[in-house]
PDB file of C-alpha atoms in Angstrom:
ATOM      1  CA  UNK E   3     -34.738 231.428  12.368  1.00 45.00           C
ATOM      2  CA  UNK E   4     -31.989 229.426  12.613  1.00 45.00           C
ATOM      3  CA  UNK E   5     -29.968 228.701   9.043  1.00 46.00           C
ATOM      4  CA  UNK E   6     -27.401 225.884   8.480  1.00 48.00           C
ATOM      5  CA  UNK E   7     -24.397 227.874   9.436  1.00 49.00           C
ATOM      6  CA  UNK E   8     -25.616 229.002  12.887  1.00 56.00           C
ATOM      7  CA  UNK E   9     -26.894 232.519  11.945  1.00 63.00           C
ATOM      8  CA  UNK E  10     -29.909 233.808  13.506  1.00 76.00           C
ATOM      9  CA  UNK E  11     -31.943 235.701  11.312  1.00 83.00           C
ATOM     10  CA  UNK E  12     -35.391 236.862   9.879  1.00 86.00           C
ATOM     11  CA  UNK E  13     -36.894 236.015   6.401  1.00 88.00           C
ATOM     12  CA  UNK E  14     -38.908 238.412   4.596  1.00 89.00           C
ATOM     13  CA  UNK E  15     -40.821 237.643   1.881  1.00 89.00           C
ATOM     14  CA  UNK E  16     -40.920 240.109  -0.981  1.00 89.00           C
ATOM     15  CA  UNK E  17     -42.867 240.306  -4.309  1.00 90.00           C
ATOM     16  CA  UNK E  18     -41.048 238.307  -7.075  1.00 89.00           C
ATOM     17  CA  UNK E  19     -40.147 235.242  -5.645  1.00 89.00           C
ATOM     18  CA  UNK E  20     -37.788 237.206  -3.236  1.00 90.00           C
ATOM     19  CA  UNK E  21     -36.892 236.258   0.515  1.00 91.00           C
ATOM     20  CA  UNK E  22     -34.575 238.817   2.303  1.00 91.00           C
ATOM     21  CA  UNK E  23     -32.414 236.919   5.318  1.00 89.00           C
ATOM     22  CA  UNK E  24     -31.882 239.817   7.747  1.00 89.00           C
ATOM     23  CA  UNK E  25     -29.819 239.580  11.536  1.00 88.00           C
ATOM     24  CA  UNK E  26     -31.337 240.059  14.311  1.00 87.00           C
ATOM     25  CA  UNK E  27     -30.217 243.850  13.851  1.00 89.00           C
ATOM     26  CA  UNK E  28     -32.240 244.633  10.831  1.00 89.00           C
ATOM     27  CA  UNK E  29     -29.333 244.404   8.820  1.00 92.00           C
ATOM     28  CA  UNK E  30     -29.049 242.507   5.205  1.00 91.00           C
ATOM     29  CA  UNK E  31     -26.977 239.613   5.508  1.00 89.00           C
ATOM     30  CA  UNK E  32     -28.620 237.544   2.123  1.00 88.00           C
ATOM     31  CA  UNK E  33     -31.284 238.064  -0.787  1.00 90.00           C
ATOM     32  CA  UNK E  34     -32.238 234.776  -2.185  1.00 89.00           C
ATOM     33  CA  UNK E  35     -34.464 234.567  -5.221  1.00 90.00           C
ATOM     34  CA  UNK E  36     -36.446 231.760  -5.314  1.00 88.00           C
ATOM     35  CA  UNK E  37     -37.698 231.922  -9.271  1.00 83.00           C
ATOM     36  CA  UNK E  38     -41.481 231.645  -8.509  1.00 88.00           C
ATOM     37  CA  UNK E  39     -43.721 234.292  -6.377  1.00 91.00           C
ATOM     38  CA  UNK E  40     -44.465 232.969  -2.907  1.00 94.00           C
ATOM     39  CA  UNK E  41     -48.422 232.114  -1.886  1.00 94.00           C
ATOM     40  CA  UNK E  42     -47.024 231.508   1.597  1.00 93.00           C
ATOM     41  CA  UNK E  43     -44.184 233.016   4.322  1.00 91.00           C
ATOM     42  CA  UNK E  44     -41.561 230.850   4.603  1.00 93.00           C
ATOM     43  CA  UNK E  45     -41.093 228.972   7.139  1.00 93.00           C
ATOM     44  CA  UNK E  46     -38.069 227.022   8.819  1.00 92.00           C
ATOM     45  CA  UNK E  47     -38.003 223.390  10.239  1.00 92.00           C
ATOM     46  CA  UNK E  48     -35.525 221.500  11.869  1.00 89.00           C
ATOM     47  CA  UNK E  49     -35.585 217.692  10.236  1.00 87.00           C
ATOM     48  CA  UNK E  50     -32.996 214.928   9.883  1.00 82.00           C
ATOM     49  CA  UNK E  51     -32.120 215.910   6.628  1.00 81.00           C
ATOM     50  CA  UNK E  52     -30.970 219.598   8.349  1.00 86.00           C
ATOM     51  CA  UNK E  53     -32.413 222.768   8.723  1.00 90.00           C
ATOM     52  CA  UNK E  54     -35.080 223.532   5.813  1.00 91.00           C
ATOM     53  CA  UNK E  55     -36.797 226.305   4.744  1.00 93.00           C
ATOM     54  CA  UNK E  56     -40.281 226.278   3.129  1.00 94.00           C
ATOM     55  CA  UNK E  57     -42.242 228.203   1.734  1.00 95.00           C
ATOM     56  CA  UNK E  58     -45.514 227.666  -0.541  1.00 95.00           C
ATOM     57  CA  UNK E  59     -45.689 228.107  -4.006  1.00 94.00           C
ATOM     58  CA  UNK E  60     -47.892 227.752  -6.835  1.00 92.00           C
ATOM     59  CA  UNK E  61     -46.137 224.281  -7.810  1.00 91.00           C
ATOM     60  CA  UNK E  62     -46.546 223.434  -4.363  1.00 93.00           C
ATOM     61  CA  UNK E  63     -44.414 223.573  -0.992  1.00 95.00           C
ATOM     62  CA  UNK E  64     -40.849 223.873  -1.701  1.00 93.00           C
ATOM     63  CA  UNK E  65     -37.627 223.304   0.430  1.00 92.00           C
ATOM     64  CA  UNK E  66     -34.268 225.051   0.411  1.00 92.00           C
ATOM     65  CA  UNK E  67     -31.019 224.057   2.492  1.00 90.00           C
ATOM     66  CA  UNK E  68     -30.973 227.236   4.534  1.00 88.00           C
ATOM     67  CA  UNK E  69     -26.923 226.849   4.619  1.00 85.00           C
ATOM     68  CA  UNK E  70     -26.806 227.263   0.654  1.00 86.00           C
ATOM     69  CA  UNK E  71     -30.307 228.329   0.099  1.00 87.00           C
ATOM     70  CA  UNK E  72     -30.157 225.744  -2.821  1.00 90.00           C
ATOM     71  CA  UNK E  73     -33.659 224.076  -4.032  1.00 90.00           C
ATOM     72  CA  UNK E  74     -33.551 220.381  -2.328  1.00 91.00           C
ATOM     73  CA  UNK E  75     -37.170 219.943  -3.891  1.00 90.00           C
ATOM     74  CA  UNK E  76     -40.857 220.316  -4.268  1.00 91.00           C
ATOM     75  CA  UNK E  77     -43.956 219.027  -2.553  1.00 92.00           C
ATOM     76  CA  UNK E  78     -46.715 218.947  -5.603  1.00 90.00           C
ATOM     77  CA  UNK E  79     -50.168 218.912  -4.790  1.00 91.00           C
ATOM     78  CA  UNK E  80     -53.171 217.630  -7.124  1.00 87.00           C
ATOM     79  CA  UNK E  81     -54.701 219.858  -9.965  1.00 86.00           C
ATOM     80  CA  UNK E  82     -54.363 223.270  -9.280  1.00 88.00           C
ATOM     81  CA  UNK E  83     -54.417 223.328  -5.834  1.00 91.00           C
ATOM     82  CA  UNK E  84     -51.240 225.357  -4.077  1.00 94.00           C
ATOM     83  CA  UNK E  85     -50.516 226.043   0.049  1.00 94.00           C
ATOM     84  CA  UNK E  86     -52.200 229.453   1.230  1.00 91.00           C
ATOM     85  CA  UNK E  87     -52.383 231.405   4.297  1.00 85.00           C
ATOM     86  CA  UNK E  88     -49.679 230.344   7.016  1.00 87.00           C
ATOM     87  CA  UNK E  89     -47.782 227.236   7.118  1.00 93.00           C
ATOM     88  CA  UNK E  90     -47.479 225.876  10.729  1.00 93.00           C
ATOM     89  CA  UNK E  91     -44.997 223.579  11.940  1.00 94.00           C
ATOM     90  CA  UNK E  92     -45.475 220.714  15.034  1.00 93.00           C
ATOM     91  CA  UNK E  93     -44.827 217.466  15.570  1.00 91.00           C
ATOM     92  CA  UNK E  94     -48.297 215.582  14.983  1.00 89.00           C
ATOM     93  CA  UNK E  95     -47.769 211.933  15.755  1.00 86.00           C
ATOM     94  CA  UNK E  96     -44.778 212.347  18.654  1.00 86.00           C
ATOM     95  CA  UNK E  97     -41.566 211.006  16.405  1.00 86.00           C
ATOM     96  CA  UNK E  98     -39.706 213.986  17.246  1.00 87.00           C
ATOM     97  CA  UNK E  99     -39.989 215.093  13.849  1.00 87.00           C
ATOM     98  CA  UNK E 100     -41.876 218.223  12.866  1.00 92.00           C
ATOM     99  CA  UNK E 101     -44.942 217.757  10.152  1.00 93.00           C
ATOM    100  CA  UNK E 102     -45.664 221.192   8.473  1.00 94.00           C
ATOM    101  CA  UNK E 103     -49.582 222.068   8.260  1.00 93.00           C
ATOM    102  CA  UNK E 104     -50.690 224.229   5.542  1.00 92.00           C
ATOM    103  CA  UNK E 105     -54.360 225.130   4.116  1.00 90.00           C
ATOM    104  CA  UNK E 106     -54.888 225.232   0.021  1.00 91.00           C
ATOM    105  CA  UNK E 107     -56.663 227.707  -2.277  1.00 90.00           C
ATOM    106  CA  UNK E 108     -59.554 224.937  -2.768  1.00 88.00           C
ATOM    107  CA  UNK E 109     -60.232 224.577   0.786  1.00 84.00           C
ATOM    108  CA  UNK E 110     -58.226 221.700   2.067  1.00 87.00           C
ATOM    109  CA  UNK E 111     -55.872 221.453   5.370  1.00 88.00           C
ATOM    110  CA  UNK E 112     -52.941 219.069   4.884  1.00 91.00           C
ATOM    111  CA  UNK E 113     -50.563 217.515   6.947  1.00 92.00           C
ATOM    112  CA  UNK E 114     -46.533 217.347   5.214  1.00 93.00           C
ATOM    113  CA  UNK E 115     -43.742 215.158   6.598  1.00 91.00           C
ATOM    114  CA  UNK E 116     -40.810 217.366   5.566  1.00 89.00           C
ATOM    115  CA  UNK E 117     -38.506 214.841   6.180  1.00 85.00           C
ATOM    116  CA  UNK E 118     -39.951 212.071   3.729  1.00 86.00           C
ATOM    117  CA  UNK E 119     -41.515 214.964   1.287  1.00 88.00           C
ATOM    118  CA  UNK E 120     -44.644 213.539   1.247  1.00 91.00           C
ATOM    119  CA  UNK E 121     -47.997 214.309   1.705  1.00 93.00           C
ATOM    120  CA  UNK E 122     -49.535 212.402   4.905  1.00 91.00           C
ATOM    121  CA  UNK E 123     -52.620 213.414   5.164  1.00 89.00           C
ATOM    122  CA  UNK E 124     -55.467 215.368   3.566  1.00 88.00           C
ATOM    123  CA  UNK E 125     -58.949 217.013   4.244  1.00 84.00           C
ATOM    124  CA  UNK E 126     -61.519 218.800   2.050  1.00 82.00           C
ATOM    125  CA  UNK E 127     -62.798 221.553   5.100  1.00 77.00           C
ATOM    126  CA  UNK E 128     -64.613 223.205   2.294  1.00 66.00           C
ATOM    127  CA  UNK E 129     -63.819 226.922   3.773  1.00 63.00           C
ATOM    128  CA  UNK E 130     -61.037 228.671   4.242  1.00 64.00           C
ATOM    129  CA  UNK E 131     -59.535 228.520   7.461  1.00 64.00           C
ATOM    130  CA  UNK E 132     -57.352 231.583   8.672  1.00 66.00           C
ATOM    131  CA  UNK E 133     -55.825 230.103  11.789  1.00 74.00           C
ATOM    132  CA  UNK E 134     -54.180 226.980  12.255  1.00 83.00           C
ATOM    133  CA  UNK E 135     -53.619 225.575  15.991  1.00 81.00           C
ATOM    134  CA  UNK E 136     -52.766 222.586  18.265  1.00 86.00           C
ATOM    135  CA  UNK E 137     -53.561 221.336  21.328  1.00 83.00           C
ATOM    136  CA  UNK E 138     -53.789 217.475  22.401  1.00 82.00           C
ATOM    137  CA  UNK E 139     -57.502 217.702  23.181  1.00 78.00           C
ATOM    138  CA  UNK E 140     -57.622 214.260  23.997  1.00 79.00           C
ATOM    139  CA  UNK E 141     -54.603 213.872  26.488  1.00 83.00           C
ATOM    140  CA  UNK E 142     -53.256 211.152  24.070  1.00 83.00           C
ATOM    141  CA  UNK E 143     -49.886 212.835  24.307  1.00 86.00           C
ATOM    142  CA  UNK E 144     -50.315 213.974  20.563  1.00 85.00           C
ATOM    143  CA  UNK E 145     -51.476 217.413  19.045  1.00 86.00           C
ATOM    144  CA  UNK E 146     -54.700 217.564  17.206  1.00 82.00           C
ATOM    145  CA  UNK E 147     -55.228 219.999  14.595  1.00 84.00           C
ATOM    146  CA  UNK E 148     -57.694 223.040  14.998  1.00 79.00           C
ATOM    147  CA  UNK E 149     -58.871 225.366  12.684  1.00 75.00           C
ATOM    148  CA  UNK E 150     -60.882 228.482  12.812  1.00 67.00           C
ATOM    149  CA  UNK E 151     -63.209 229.352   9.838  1.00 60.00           C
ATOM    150  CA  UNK E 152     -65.637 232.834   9.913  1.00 56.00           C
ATOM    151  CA  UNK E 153     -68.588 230.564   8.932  1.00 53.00           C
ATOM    152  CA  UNK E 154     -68.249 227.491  10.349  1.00 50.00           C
ATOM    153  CA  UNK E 155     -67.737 226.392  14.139  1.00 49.00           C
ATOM    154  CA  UNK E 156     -64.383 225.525  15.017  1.00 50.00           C
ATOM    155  CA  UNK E 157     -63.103 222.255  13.431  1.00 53.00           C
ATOM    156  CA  UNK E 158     -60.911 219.377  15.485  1.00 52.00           C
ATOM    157  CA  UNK E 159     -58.501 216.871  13.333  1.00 54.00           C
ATOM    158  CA  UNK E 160     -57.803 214.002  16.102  1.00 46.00           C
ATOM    159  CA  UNK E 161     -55.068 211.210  15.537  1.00 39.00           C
ATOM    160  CA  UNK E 162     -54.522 212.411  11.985  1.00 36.00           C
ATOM    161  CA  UNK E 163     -56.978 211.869   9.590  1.00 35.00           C
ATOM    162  CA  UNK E 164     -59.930 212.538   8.984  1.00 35.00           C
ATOM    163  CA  UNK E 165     -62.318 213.814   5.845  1.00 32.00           C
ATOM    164  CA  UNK E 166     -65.144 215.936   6.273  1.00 35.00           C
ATOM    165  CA  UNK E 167     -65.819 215.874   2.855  1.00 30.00           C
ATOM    166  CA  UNK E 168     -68.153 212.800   2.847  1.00 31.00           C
ATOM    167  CA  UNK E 169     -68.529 209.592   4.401  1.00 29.00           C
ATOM    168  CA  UNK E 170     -64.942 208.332   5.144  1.00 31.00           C
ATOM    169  CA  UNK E 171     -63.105 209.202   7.879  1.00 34.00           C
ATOM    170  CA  UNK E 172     -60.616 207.279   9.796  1.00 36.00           C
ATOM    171  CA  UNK E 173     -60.986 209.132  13.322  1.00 38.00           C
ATOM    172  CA  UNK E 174     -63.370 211.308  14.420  1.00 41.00           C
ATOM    173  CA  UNK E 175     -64.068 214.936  13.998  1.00 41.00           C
ATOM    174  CA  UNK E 176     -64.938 217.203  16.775  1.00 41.00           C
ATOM    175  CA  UNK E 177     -67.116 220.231  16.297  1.00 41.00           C
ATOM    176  CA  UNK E 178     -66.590 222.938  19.384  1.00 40.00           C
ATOM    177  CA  UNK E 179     -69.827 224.706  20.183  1.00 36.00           C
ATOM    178  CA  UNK E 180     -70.101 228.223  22.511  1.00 35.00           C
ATOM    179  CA  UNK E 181     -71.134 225.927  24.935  1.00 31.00           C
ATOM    180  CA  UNK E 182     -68.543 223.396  25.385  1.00 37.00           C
ATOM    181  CA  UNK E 183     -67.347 220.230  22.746  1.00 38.00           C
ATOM    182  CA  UNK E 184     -69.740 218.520  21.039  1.00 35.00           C
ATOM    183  CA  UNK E 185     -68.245 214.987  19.604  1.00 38.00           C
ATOM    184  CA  UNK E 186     -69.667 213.450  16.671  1.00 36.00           C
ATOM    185  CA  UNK E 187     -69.484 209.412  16.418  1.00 35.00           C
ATOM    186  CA  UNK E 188     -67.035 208.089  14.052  1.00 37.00           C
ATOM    187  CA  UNK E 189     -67.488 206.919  11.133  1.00 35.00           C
ATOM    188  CA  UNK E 190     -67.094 203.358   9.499  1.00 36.00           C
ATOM    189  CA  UNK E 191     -65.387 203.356   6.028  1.00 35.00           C
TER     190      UNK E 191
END
């Protein structure tokens, strides 16, 4: 991880809302405690605002300045819905800027832009989803979104949005089979 004053470290997450910045050595260079116990690992992104850390809580996805490891803010999300599991960092629509991934404790897969602390897009996958990956499927020059699940085949989020929960979707959904890709039409709103 890189922090705002050019030190490389590692963060470790520890019960109580505590993240431990150690050097590359294993040594202790920084506790920082965050006030609220962590439902994710943190994570660190490089935006224009500076280098960020996240990490998922149950008010949502909040960022530090990783020079002062001051709160800069929080990402809610509806009800009682908080980020689970890993939060995975890419760049999603090719701005240079990295979107952070993240699945929920009801089930759904969003997509963050750090930078604008906003939520850009959202799907109900109705299962959790251990594994987040990318890959630009579709040689569009873009990364889709692909999640695993243990009882559901393989799910593909193309261009960006898409909800499986219903009858609206904006793109298409592709559902990988042992046997190669099957694509499914898309949709009309």
């Amino acid at each position: 991880m890189l922090t705002g004053t050019r030190e490389r470290g590692l963060l470790v997450p520890l019960k109580g809302g505590v993240v431990e910045l150690l050097g590359l050595d294993g040594s202790h260079l920084k506790s920082i405690r965050l006030g609220s116990e962590l439902t994710t690992q943190p994570v660190v992104v490089q935006t224009s605002r500076g280098v960020l850390m996240l990490a998922g809580m149950k008010s949502g996805l909040a960022a530090f300045d990783t020079a002062t490891f001051k709160p800069l803010g929080r990402i809610a999300i509806e009800g009682a819905d908080y980020p689970t599991g890993t939060l995975s960092v890419a760049d999603l629509d090719g701005d240079k800027i990295p979107e952070v991934v993240m699945t929920t404790n009801s089930g759904r897969v969003m997509a963050v832009d750090v930078a604008h602390e906003k939520i850009k897009w959202s799907a109900n996958v109705s299962s959790e989803a251990p594994a987040i990956a990318f890959a630009d499927l579709n040689s569009d020059t873009r990364l889709d979104v692909v999640l695993s699940g243990r009882t559901v085949l393989p799910l593909v989020f193309q261009e960006l949005m898409v909800l499986l929960s219903g009858t609206v979707a904006k793109k298409r959904e592709v559902k990988l089979a042992e046997t190669g890709a099957v694509e499914s039409s898309p949709r009309q709103e």
